[in-house]
Coordinates of C-alpha atoms and ligand atoms in Angstrom, one line a residue:
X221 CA 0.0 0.0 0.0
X222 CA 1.6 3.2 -1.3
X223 CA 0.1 5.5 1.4
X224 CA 0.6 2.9 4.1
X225 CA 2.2 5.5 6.6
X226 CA 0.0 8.0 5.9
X227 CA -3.2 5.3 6.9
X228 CA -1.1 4.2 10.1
X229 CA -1.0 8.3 11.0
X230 CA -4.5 8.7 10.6
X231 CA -5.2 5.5 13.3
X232 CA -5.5 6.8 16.5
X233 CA -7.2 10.3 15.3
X234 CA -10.1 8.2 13.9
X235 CA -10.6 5.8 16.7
X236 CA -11.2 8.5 18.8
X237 CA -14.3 8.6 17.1
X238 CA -15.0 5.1 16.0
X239 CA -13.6 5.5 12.8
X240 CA -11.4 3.8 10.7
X241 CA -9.7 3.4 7.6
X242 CA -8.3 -0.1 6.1
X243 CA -5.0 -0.4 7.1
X244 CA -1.6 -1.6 5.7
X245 CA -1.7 -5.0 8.1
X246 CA -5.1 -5.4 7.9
X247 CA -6.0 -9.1 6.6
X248 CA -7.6 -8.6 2.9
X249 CA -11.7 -7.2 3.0
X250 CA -12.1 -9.7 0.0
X251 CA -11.0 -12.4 -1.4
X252 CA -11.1 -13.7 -4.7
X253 CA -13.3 -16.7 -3.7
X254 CA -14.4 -17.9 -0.1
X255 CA -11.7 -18.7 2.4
X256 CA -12.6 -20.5 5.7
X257 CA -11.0 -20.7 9.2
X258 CA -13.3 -24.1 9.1
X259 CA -10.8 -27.5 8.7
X260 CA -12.3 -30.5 7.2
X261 CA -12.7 -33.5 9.6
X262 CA -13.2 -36.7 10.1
X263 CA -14.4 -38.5 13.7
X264 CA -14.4 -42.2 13.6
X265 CA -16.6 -44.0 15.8
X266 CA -14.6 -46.0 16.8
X267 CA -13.0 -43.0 18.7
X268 CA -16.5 -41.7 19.7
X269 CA -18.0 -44.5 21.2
X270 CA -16.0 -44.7 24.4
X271 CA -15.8 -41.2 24.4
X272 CA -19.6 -41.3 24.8
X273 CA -19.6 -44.1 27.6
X274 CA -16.9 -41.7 29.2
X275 CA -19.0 -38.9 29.0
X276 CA -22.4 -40.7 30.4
X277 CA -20.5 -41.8 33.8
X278 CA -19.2 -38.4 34.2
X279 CA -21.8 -36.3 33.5
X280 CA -25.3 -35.7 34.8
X281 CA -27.9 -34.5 33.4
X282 CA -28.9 -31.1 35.7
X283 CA -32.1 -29.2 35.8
X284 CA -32.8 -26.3 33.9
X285 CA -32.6 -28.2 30.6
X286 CA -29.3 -29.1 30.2
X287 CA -27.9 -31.8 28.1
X288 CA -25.5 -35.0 27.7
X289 CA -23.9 -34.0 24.5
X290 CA -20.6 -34.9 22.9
X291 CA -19.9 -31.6 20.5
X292 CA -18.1 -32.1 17.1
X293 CA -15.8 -29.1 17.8
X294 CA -14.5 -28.0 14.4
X295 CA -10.2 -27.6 15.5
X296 CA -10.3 -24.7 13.1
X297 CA -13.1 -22.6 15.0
X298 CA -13.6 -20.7 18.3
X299 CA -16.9 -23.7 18.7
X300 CA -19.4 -25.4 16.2
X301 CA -19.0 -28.2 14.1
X302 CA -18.8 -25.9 11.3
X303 CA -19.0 -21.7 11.3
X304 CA -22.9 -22.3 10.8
X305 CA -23.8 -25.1 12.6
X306 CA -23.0 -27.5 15.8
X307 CA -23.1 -31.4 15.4
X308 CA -23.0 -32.9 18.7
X309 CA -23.9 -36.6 19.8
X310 CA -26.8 -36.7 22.5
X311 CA -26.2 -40.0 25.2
X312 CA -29.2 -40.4 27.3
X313 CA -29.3 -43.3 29.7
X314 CA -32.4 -45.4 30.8
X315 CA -34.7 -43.4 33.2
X316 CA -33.3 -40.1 32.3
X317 CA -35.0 -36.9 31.5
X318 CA -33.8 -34.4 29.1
X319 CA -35.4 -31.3 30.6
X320 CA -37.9 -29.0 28.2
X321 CA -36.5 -25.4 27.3
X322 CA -36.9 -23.7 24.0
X323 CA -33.9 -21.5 22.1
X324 CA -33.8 -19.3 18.5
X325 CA -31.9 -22.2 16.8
X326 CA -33.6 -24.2 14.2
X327 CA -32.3 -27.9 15.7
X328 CA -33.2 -32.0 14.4
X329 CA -32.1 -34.8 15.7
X330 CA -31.3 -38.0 13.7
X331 CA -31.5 -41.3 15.3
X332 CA -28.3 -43.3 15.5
X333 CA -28.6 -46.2 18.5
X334 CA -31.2 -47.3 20.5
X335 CA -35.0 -47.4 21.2
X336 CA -37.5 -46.2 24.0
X337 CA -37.1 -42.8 23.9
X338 CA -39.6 -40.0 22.9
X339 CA -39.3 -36.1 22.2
X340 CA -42.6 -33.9 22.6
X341 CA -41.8 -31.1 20.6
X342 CA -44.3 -28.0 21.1
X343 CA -46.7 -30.2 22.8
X344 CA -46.8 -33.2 20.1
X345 CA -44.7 -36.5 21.2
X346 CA -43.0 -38.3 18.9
X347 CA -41.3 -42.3 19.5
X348 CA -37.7 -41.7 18.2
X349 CA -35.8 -45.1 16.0
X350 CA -33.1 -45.5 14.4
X351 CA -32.9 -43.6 11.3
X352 CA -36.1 -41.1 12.1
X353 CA -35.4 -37.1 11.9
X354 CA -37.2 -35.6 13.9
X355 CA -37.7 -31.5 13.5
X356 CA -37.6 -28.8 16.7
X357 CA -37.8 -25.2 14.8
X358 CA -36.8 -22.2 15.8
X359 CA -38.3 -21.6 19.7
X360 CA -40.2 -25.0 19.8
X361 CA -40.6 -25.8 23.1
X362 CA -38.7 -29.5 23.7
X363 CA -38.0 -32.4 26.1
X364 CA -37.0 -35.8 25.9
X365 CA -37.6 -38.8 28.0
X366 CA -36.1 -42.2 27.8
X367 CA -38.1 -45.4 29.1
X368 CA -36.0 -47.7 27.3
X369 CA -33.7 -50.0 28.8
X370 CA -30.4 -49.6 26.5
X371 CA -28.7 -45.7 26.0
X372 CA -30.1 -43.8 23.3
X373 CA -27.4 -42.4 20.5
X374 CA -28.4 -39.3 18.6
X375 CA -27.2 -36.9 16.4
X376 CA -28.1 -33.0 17.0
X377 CA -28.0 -30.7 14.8
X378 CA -28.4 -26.6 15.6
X379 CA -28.2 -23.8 13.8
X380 CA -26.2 -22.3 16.8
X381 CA -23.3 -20.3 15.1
X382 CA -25.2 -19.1 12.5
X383 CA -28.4 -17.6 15.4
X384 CA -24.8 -16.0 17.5
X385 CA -23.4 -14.3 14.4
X386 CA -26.7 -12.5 13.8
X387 CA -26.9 -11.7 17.8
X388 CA -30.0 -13.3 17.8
X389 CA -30.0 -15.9 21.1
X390 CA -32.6 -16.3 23.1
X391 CA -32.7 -19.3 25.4
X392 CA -35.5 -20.2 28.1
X393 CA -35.9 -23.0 29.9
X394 CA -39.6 -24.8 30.6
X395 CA -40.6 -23.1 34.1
X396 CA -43.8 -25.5 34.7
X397 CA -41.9 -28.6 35.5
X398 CA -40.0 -31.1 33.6
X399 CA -41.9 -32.0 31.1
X400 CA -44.2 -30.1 29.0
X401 CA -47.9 -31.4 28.7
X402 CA -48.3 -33.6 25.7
X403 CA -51.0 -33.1 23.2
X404 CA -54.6 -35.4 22.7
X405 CA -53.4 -36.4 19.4
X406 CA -49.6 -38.1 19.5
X407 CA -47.7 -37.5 16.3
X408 CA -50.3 -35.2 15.0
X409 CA -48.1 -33.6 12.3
X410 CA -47.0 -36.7 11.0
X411 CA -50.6 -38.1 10.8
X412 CA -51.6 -34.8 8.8
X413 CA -49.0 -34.5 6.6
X414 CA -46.3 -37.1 6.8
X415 CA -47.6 -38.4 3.7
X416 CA -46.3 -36.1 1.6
X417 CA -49.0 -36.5 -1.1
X418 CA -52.5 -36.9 0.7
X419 CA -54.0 -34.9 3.3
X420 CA -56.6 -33.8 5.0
X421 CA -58.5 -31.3 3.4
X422 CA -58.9 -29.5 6.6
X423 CA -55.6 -30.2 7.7
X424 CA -54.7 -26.3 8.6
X425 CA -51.0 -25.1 8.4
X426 CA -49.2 -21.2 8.3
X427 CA -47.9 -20.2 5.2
X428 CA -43.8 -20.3 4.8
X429 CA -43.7 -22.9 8.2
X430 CA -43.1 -26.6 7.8
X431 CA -46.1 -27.9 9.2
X432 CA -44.4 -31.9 9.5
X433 CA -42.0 -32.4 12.5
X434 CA -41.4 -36.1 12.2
X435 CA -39.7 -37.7 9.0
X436 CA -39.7 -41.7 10.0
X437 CA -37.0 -43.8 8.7
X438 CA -39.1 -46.6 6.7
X439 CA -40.8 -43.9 4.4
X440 CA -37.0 -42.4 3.9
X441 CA -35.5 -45.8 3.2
X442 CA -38.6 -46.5 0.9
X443 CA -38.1 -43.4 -1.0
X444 CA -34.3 -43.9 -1.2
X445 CA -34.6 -47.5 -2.8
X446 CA -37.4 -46.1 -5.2
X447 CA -35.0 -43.5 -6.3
X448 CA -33.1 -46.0 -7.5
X449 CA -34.5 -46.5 -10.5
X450 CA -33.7 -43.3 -11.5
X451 CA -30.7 -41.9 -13.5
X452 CA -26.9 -42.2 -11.5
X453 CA -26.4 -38.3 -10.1
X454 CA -22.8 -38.0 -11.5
X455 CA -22.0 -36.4 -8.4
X456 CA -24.3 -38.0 -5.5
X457 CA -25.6 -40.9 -6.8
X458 CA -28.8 -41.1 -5.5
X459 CA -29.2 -38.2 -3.4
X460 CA -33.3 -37.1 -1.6
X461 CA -33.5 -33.8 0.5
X462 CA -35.7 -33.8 3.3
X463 CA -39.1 -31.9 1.8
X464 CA -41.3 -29.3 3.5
X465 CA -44.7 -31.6 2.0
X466 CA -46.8 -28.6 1.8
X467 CA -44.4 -25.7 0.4
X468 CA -42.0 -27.6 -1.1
X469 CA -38.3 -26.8 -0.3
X470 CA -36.0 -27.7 2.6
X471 CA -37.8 -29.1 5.5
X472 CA -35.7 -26.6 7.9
X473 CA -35.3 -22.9 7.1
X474 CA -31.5 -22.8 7.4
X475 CA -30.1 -26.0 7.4
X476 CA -30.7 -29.0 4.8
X477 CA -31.0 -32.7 5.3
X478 CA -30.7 -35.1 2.7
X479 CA -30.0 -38.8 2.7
X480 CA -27.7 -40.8 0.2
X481 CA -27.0 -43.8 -1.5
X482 CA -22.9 -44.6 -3.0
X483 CA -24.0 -48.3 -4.8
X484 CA -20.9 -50.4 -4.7
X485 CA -18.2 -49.1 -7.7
X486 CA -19.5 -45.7 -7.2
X487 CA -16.9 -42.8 -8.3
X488 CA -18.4 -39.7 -7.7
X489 CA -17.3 -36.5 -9.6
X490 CA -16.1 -33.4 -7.7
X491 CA -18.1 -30.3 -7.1
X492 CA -17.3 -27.5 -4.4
X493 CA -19.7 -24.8 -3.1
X494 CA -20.5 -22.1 -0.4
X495 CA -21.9 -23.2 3.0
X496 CA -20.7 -26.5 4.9
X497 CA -22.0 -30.0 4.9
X498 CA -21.4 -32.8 7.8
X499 CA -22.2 -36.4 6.5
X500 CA -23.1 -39.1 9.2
X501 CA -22.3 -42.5 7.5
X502 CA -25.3 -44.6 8.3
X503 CA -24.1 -47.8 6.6
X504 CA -21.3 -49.1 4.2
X505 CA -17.9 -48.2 3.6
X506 CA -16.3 -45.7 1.1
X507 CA -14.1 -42.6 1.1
X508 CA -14.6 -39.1 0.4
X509 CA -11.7 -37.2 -1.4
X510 CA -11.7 -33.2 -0.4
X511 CA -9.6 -30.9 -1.8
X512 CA -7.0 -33.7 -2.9
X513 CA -6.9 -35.4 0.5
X514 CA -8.1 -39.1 1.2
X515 CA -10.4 -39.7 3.8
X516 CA -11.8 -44.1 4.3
X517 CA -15.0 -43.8 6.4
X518 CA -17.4 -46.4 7.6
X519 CA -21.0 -46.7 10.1
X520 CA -21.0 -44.0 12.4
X521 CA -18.2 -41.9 11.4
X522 CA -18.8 -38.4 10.3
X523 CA -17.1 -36.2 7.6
X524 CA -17.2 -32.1 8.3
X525 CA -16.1 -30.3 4.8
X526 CA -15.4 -26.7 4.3
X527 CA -16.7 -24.1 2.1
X528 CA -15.4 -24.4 -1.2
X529 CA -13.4 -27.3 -0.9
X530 CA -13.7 -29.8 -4.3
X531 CA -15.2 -33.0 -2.8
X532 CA -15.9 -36.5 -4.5
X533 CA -17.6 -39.9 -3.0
X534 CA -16.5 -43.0 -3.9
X535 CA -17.6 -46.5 -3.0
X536 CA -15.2 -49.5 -3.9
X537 CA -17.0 -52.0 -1.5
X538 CA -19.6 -54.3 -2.7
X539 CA -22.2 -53.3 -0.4
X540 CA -24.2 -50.1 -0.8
X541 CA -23.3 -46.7 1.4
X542 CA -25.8 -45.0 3.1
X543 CA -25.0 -41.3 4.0
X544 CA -27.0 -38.6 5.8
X545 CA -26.1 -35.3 5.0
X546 CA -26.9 -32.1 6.5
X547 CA -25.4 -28.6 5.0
X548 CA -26.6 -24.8 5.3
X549 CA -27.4 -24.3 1.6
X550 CA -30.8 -23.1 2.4
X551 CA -29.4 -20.6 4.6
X552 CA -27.2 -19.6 1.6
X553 CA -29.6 -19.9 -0.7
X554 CA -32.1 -17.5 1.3
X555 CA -29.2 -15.1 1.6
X556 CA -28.6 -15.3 -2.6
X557 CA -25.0 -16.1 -1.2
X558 CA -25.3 -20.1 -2.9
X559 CA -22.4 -20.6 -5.6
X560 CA -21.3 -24.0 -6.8
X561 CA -19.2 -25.3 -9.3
X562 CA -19.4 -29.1 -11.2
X563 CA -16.2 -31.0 -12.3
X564 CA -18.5 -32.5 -15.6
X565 CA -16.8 -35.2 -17.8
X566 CA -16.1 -31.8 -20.3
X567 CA -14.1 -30.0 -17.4
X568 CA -15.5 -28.0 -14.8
X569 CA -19.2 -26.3 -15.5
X570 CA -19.7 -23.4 -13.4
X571 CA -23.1 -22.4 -12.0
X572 CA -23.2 -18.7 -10.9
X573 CA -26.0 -19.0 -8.6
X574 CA -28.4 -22.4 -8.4
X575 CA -31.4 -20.6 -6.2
Ligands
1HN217 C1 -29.9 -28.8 22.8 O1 -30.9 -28.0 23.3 C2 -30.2 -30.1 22.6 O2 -32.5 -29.9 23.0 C3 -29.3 -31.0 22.0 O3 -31.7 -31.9 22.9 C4 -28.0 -30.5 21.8 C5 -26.4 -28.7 21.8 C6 -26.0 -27.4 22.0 C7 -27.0 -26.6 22.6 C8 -28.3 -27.0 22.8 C9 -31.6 -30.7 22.9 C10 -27.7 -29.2 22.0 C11 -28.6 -28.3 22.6

């Protein structure tokens, strides 16, 4: 910078009064294309699953709506699994009560292990199994209780970092006891519109809100297999997002959900973007390759990757690879801040903006 001293001279005068101009040491305002703090990672669950076990004898569950979580902690971040959002693993033990209390970030939880437990979310109570999402929008009130007799293994997913960065936190916990009162009808949203293609003619919702909380696994692994038959994504395979029934769209305003299959010889092309995506291997073995590095995964292990980074799944094994995936693309997309760019068989196709 040519006027360098002059810009360092004019420092202190203008903080005086909260002003400032750039100055010569300042890090650059932008950047040709996005660069991230964020690291890519992989947990194993083999690593994990003690770490859990550790984590349940040591730690209580308290009043006030506190939780048993393990937190994927992104090395390359102050907190968060990613600069949007935090991944963490819930462990909740036979008998135990996960408080209610509501809070300004969009969350789900995905089931990983385990049976018996149920969530009321906003007054409607939904059994949790394996492979079920299970939706808490923003300042739903929530509370889980386990009467199973094995721990319970989630995933959680909240739109935490992204809520702080917009200074927009509010957190309350339940005040009339432990448990919220649960509704006549269990499951309601799910009986009105967890179909997807009938309902109730009287079946009432508010316009721009996912009315459907509860996404049960069968009807996902259903829809999955039927996808099948359609033509290989060169770049997902066979790839489903998580639908709003009634809007269309993401089922969550911020974050999006989608679940995967890599069929055995699978050798996905590589395509990078704006936003971050965790994948949670649900079954099957492959590797992902992001931005030139190798990374073998298997059941239970999950992959955090960065914005922008080029990323390609492959599956060598002979069994199929199931994947679920959550990013923050609708977030981005909302914003108009969604780029992405496709390595095609030609060379790469850029998409300027794929609202
Ligand atoms: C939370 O409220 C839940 O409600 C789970 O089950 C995980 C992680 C960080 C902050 C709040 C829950 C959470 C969380």
């Amino acid at each position: 910078m040519a006027d360098g001293d002059a810009r360092r001279a004019l420092k202190e005068d203008l903080a005086r009064f909260n002003c400032r101009v750039h100055q010569p040491d300042d890090p650059p305002l932008f950047t040709r294309e996005p660069r991230s703090d964020m690291q890519t990672v992989l947990w194993c669950w083999n690593d994990l699953m003690p770490l859990l076990e550790r984590v349940g004898e040591a730690i209580r569950i308290g009043s006030g709506g506190q939780r048993r979580t393990l937190r994927l902690a992104n090395p390359g971040l102050p907190f968060g699994t990613t600069h949007t959002f935090w991944a963490s693993i819930q462990y909740i033990l036979p008998g135990e009560v996960a408080e209610a209390h509501r809070h300004t970030a969009n969350a789900f939880r995905f089931i990983l292990r385990g049976t018996g437990c149920s969530t009321t979310v906003d007054g409607e109570c939904y059994e949790m199994n394996e492979g079920d999402l299970v939706l808490t929008p923003s300042m739903a009130w929530h509370d889980h209780v386990h009467r199973g007799a094995e721990p319970m293994i989630w995933l959680d997913v909240l739109d935490i970092s992204l809520s702080r960065s917009l200074h927009a936190t509010f957190f309350e916990p339940y005040d009339q006891g432990e448990m919220q009162p649960v509704g006549a009808v269990p499951e309601f949203s799910y009986r009105a519109f967890g179909s997807g293609t009938l309902r109730s003619p009287r079946a009432r919702h508010r316009p721009g809100i996912n009315p459907l909380l509860a996404y049960p696994w069968p009807a996902a692994e259903e829809a999955l297999e039927r996808a099948e038959g359609l033509e290989r994504d060169p770049w997902d395979d066979v790839i489903l997002e998580y639908q709003n029934p009634v809007e269309g769209g993401p089922a969550m305003k911020t974050l999006g959900t989608q679940l995967q299959k890599l069929r055995p010889g699978f050798h996905g092309r590589a395509r990078r973007h704006t936003g971050s995506k965790l994948y949670c291997v649900l079954r099957g073995h492959g590797y992902s390759e992001v931005d030139g590095q190798r990374y073998d995964w298997g059941p239970g292990d999950f992959l955090a990757v960065k914005p922008w980074a080029w990323h390609a799944h492959h599956n060598d094994s002979s069994e199929d690879a199931v994947l679920f995936v959550v990013d923050d693309a609708p977030a981005l997309r909302a914003l108009g801040y969604y780029r992405e760019e496709f390595q095609a068989d030609e060379g790469l196709r850029a998409d300027g903006d794929n609202q």
